mmCIF file of C-alpha atoms in Angstrom:
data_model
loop_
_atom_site.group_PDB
_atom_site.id
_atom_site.type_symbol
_atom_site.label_atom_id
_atom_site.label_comp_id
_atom_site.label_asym_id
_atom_site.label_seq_id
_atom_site.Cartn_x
_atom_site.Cartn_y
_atom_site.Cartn_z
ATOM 1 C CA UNK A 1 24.515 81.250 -27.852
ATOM 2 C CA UNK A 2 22.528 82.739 -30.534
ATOM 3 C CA UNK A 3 23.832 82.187 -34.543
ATOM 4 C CA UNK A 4 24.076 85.771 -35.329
ATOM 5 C CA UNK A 5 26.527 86.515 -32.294
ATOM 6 C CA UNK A 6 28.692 83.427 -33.601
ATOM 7 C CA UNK A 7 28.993 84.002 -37.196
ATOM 8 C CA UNK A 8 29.248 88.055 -36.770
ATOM 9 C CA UNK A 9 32.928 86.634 -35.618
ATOM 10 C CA UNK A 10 33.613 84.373 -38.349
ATOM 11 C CA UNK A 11 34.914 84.838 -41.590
ATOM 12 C CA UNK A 12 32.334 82.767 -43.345
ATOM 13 C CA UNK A 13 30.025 83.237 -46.354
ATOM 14 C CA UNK A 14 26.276 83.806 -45.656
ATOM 15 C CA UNK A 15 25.172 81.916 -48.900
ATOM 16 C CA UNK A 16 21.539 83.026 -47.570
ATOM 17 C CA UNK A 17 21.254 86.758 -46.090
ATOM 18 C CA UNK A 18 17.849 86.717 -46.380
ATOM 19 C CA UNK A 19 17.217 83.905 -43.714
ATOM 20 C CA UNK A 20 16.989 84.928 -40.109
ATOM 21 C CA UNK A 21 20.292 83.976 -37.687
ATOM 22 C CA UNK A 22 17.784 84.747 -34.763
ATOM 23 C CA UNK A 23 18.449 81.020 -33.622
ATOM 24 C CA UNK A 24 19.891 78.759 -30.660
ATOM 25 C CA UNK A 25 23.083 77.753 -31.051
ATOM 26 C CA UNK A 26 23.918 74.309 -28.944
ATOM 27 C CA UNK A 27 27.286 72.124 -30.559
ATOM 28 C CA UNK A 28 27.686 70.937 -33.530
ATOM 29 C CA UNK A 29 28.054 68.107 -35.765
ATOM 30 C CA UNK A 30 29.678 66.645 -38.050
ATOM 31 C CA UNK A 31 28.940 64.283 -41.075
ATOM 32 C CA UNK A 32 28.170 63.459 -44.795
ATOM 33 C CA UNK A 33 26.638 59.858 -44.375
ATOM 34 C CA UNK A 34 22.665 61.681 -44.267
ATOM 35 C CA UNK A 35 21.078 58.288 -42.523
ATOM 36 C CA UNK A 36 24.094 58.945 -39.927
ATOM 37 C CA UNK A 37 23.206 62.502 -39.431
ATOM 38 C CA UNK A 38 19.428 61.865 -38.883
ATOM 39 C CA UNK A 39 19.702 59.262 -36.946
ATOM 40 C CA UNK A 40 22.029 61.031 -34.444
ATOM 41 C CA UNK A 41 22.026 64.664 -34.892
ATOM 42 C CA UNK A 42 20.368 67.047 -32.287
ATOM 43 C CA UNK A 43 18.041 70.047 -32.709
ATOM 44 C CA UNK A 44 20.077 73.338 -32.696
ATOM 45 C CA UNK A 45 23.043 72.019 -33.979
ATOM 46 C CA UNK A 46 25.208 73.254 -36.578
ATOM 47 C CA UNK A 47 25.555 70.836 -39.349
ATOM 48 C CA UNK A 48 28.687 70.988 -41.096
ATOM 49 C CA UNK A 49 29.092 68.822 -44.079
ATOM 50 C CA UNK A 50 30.692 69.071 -47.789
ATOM 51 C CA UNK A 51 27.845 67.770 -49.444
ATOM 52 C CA UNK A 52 25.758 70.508 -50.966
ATOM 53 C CA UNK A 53 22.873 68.897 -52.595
ATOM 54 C CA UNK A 54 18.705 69.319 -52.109
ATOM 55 C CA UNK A 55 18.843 66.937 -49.853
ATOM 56 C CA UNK A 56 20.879 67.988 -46.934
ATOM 57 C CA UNK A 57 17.804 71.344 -46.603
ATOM 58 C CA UNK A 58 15.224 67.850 -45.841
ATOM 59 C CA UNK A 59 17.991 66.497 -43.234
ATOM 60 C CA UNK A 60 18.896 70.037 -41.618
ATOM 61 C CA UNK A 61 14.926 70.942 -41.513
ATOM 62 C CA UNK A 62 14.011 67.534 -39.993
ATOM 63 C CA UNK A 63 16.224 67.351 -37.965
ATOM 64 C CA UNK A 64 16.137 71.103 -36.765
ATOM 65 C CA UNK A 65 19.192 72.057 -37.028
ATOM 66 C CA UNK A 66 20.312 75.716 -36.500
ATOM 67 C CA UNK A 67 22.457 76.396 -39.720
ATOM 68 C CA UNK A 68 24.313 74.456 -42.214
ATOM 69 C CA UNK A 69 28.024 75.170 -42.834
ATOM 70 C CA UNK A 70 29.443 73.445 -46.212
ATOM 71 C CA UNK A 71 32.947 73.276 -45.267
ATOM 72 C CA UNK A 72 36.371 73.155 -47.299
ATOM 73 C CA UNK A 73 34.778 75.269 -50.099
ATOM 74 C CA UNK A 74 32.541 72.295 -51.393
ATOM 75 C CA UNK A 75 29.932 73.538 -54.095
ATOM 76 C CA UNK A 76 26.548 74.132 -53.266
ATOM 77 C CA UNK A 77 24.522 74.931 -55.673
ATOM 78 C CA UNK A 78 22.020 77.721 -56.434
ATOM 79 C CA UNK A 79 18.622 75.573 -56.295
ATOM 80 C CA UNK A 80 19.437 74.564 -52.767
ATOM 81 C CA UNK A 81 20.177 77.699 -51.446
ATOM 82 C CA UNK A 82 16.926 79.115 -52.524
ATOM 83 C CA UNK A 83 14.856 75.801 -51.136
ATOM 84 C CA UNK A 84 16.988 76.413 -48.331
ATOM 85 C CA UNK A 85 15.726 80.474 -47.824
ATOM 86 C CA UNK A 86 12.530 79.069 -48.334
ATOM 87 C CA UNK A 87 12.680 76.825 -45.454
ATOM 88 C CA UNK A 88 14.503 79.363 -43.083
ATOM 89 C CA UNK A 89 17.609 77.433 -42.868
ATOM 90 C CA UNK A 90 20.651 79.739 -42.733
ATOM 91 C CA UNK A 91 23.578 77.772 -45.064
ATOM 92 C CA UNK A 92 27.254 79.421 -44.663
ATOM 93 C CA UNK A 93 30.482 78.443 -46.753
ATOM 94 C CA UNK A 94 33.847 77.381 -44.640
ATOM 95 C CA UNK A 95 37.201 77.841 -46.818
ATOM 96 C CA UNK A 96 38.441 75.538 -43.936
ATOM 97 C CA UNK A 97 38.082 71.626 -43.913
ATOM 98 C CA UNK A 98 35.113 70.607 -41.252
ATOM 99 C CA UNK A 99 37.791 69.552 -38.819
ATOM 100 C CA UNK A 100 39.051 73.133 -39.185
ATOM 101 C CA UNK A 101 35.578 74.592 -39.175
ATOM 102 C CA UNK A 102 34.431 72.782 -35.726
ATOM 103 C CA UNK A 103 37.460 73.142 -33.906
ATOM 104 C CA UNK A 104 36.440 77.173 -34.758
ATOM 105 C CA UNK A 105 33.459 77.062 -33.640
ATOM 106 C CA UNK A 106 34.396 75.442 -30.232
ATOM 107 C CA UNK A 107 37.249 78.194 -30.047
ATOM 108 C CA UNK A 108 34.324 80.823 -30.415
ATOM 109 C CA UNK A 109 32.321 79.416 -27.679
ATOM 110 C CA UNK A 110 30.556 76.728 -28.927
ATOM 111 C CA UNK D 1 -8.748 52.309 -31.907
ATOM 112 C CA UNK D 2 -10.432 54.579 -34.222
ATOM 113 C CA UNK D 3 -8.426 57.116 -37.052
ATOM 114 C CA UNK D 4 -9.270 60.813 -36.450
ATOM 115 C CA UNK D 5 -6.649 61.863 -39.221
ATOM 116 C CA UNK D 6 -5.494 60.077 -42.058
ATOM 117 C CA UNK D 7 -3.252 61.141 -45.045
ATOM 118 C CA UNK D 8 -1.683 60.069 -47.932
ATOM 119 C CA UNK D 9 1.457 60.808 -49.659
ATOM 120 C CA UNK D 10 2.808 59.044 -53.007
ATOM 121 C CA UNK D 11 6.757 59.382 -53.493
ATOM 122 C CA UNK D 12 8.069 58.549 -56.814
ATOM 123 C CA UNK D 13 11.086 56.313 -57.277
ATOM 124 C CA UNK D 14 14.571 58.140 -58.240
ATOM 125 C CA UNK D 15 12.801 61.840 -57.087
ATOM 126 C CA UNK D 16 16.135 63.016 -55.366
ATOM 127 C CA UNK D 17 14.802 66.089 -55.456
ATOM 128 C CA UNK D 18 11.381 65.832 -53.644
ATOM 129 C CA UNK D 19 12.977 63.566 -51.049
ATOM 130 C CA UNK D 20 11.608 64.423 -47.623
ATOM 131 C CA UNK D 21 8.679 66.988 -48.717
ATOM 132 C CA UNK D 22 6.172 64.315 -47.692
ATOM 133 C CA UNK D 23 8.655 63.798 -44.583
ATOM 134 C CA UNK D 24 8.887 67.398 -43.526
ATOM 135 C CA UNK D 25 4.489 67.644 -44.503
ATOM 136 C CA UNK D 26 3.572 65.088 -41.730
ATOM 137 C CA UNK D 27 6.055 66.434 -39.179
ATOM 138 C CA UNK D 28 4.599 69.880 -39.515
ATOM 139 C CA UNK D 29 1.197 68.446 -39.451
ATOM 140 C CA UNK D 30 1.836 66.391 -36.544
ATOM 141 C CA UNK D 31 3.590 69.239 -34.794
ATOM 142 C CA UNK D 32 0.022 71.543 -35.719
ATOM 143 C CA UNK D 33 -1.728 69.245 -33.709
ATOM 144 C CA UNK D 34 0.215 69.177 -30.617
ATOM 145 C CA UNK D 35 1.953 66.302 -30.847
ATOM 146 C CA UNK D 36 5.113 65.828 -28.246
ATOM 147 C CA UNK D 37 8.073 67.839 -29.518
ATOM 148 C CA UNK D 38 10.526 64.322 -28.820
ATOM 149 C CA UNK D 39 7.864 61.927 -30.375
ATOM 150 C CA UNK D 40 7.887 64.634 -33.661
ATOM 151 C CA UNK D 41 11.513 63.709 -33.629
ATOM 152 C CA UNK D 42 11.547 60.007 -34.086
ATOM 153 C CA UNK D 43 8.319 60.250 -36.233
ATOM 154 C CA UNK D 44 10.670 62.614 -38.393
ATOM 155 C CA UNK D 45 13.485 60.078 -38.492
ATOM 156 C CA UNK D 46 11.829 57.242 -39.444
ATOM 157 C CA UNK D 47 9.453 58.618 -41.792
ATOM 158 C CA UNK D 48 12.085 60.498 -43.817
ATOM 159 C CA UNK D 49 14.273 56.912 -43.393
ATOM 160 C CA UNK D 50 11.189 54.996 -44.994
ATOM 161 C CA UNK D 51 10.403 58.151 -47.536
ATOM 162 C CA UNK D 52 14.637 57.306 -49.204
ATOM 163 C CA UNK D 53 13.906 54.211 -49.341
ATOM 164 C CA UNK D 54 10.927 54.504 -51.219
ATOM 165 C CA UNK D 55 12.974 56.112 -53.834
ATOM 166 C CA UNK D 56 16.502 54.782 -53.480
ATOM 167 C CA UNK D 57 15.109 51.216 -53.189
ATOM 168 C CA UNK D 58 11.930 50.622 -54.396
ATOM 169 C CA UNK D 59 9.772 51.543 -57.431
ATOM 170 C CA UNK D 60 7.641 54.240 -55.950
ATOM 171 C CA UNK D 61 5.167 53.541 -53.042
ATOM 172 C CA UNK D 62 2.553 55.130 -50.937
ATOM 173 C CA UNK D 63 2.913 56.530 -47.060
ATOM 174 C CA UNK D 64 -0.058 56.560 -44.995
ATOM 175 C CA UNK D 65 -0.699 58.320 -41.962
ATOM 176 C CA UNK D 66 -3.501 57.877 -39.009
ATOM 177 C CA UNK D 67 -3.579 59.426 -35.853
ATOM 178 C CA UNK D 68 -5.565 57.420 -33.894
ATOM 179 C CA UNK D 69 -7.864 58.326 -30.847
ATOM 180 C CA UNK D 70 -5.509 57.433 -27.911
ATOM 181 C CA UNK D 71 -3.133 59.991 -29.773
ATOM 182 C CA UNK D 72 -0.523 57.071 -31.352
ATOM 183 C CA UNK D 73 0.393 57.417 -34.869
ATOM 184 C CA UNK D 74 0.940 55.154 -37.336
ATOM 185 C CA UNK D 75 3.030 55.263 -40.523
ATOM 186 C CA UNK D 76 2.387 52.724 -43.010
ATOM 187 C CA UNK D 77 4.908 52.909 -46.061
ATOM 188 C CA UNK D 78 4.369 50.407 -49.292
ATOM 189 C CA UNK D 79 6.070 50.087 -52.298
ATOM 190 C CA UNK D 80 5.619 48.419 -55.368
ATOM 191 C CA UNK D 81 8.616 45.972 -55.238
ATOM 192 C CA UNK D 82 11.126 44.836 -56.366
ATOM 193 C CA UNK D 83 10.742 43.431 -52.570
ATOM 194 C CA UNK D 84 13.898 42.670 -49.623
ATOM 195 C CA UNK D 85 16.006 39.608 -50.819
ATOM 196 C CA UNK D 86 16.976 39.016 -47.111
ATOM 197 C CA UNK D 87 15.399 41.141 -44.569
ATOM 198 C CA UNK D 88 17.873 40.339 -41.573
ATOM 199 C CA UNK D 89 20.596 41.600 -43.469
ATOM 200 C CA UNK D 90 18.976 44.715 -44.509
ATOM 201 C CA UNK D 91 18.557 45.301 -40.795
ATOM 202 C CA UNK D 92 22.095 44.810 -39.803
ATOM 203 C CA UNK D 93 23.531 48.413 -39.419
ATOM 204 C CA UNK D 94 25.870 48.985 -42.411
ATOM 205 C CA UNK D 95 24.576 46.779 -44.470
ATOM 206 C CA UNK D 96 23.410 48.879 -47.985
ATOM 207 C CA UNK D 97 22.706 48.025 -51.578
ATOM 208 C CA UNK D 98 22.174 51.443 -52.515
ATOM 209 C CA UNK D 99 23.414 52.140 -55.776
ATOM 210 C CA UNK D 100 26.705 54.701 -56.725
ATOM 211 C CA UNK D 101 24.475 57.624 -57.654
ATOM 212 C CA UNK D 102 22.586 57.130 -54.055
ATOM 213 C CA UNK D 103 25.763 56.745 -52.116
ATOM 214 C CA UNK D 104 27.761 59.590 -54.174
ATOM 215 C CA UNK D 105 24.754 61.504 -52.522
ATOM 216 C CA UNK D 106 25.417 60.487 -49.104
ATOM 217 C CA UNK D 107 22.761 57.675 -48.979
ATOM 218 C CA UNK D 108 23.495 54.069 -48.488
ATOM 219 C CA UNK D 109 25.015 54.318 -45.022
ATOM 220 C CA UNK D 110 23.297 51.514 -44.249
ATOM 221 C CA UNK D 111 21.524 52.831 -41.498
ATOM 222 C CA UNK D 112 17.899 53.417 -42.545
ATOM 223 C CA UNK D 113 16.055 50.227 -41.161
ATOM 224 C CA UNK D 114 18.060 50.158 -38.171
ATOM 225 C CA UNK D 115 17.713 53.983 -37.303
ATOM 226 C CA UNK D 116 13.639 53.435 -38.110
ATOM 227 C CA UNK D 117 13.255 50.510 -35.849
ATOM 228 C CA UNK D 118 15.545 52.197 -33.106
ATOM 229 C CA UNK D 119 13.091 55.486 -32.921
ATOM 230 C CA UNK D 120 9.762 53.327 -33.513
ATOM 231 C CA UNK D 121 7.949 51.951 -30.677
ATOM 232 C CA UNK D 122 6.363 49.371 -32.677
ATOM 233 C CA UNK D 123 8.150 47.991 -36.062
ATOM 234 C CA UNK D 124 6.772 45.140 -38.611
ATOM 235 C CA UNK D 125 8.522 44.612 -42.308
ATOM 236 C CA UNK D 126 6.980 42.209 -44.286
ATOM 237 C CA UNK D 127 8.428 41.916 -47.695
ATOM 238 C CA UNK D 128 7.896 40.138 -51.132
ATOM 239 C CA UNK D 129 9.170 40.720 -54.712
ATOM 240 C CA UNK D 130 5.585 42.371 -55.530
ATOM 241 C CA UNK D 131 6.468 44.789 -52.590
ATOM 242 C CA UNK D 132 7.441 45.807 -49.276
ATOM 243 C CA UNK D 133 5.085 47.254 -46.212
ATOM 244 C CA UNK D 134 6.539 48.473 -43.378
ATOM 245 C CA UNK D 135 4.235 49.671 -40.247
ATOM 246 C CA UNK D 136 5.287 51.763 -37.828
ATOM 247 C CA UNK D 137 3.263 52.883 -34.590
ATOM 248 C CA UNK D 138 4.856 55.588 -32.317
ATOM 249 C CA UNK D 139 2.730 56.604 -29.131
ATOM 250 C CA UNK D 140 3.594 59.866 -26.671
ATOM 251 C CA UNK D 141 6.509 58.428 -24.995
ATOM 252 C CA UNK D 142 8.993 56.024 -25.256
#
């Protein structure tokens, strides 16, 4: 599945339009503990997270991930999402808390 | 074994907000060259592991990278102290002294030495309070 098919049926924030969704799309995962999500994420997954600091554009680049979702309306803020256009690494906002937000995405096909 | 690349990164301590640029610089270089696309991925691991820690932990420290002739890479990170008190404990998964501001962003899971040695095919810590060195050696597969 590619990211722009998935997120053209969600209701979610593209906090950066200007990044490509031209990307794989293969599960997702789930976690806030960065040493946990590096050491046990998978390339192409979508990251979804609450914490919306620089550092989760190093983990999500790193680790190749396909997108970051911040989930139950954490803040991000505005330095990260341009580091994060820089990079190429598409960053949505979830209203819904990230149990919420992945059981949607596995409802949608993923 | 002879070094055909070699580079050199410096990470300051407390930089939250350069944490993984030298990280995400040798995986890009490393992936320039050809290197495997699953070797990249434990090389990126460990290395941006070893970068935190530099900063969380220590008080700055240098990474150096060869790549040597039989196509194994080496990572060599060394700080400038304050040194590992106990180095089995640091190993034991969940075991963190991180400090609040580190954990409050996500840090200190107590998974960094253990998720380094895991991914590295070879692994050496040697540690004193004028510093720590850890060497790391990956090679094509695993």
């Amino acid at each position: 599945m590619k990211l722009h098919e998935l997120f053209n049926e969600l209701n979610w924030d593209n906090l950066t339009p200007d990044v490509s969704l031209d990307k794989d799309v293969e599960g997702v995962y789930c976690g806030d503990l960065l040493s946990w999500v590096m050491g046990n994420g998978l390339p192409n997954q979508v990251w979804i997270t609450v914490q919306g600091h620089m550092n989760i554009i190093a983990v999500a680049g790193l680790r190749e991930f396909s997108c970051i979702v911040i989930a139950d309306n954490a803040s991000i803020e505005d330095t990260v999402l341009q580091k994060a256009t820089e990079e190429g690494i598409p960053v949505f906002a979830s209203h819904l808390p990230v149990f919420e937000s992945a059981k949607l995405l596995i409802e949608k096909g993923v | 074994m002879n070094s055909v690349i070699h580079e050199k990164y410096t990470v300051a301590q407390d930089d939250f907000a350069n944490a993984g640029k030298a990280s995400s610089h040798i995986k890009e270089h490393l992936k320039e060259i050809g290197v495997d696309p699953q070797v990249l991925r434990r090389i990126a691991v460990a290395c941006y592991e070893s970068e935190i820690n530099l900063i969380i932990h220590a008080y700055g420290g240098d990474i150096n990278m060869d790549v040597f002739d039989d196509g194994s890479i080496q990572l060599v990170f060394k700080d400038k102290g304050p040194g590992i008190d106990d180095i089995e404990k640091a190993m034991t998964p969940g075991f963190s002294t991180a400090s609040e501001k580190a954990r409050s962003m996500g840090f200190g899971a107590g998974m960094g030495l253990p998720n380094i040695k895991r991914v590295s095919d070879e692994f050496d810590i040697q540690s004193s309070p004028e510093g720590t060195t850890i060497t790391l050696l990956f090679r094509e597969s695993k």
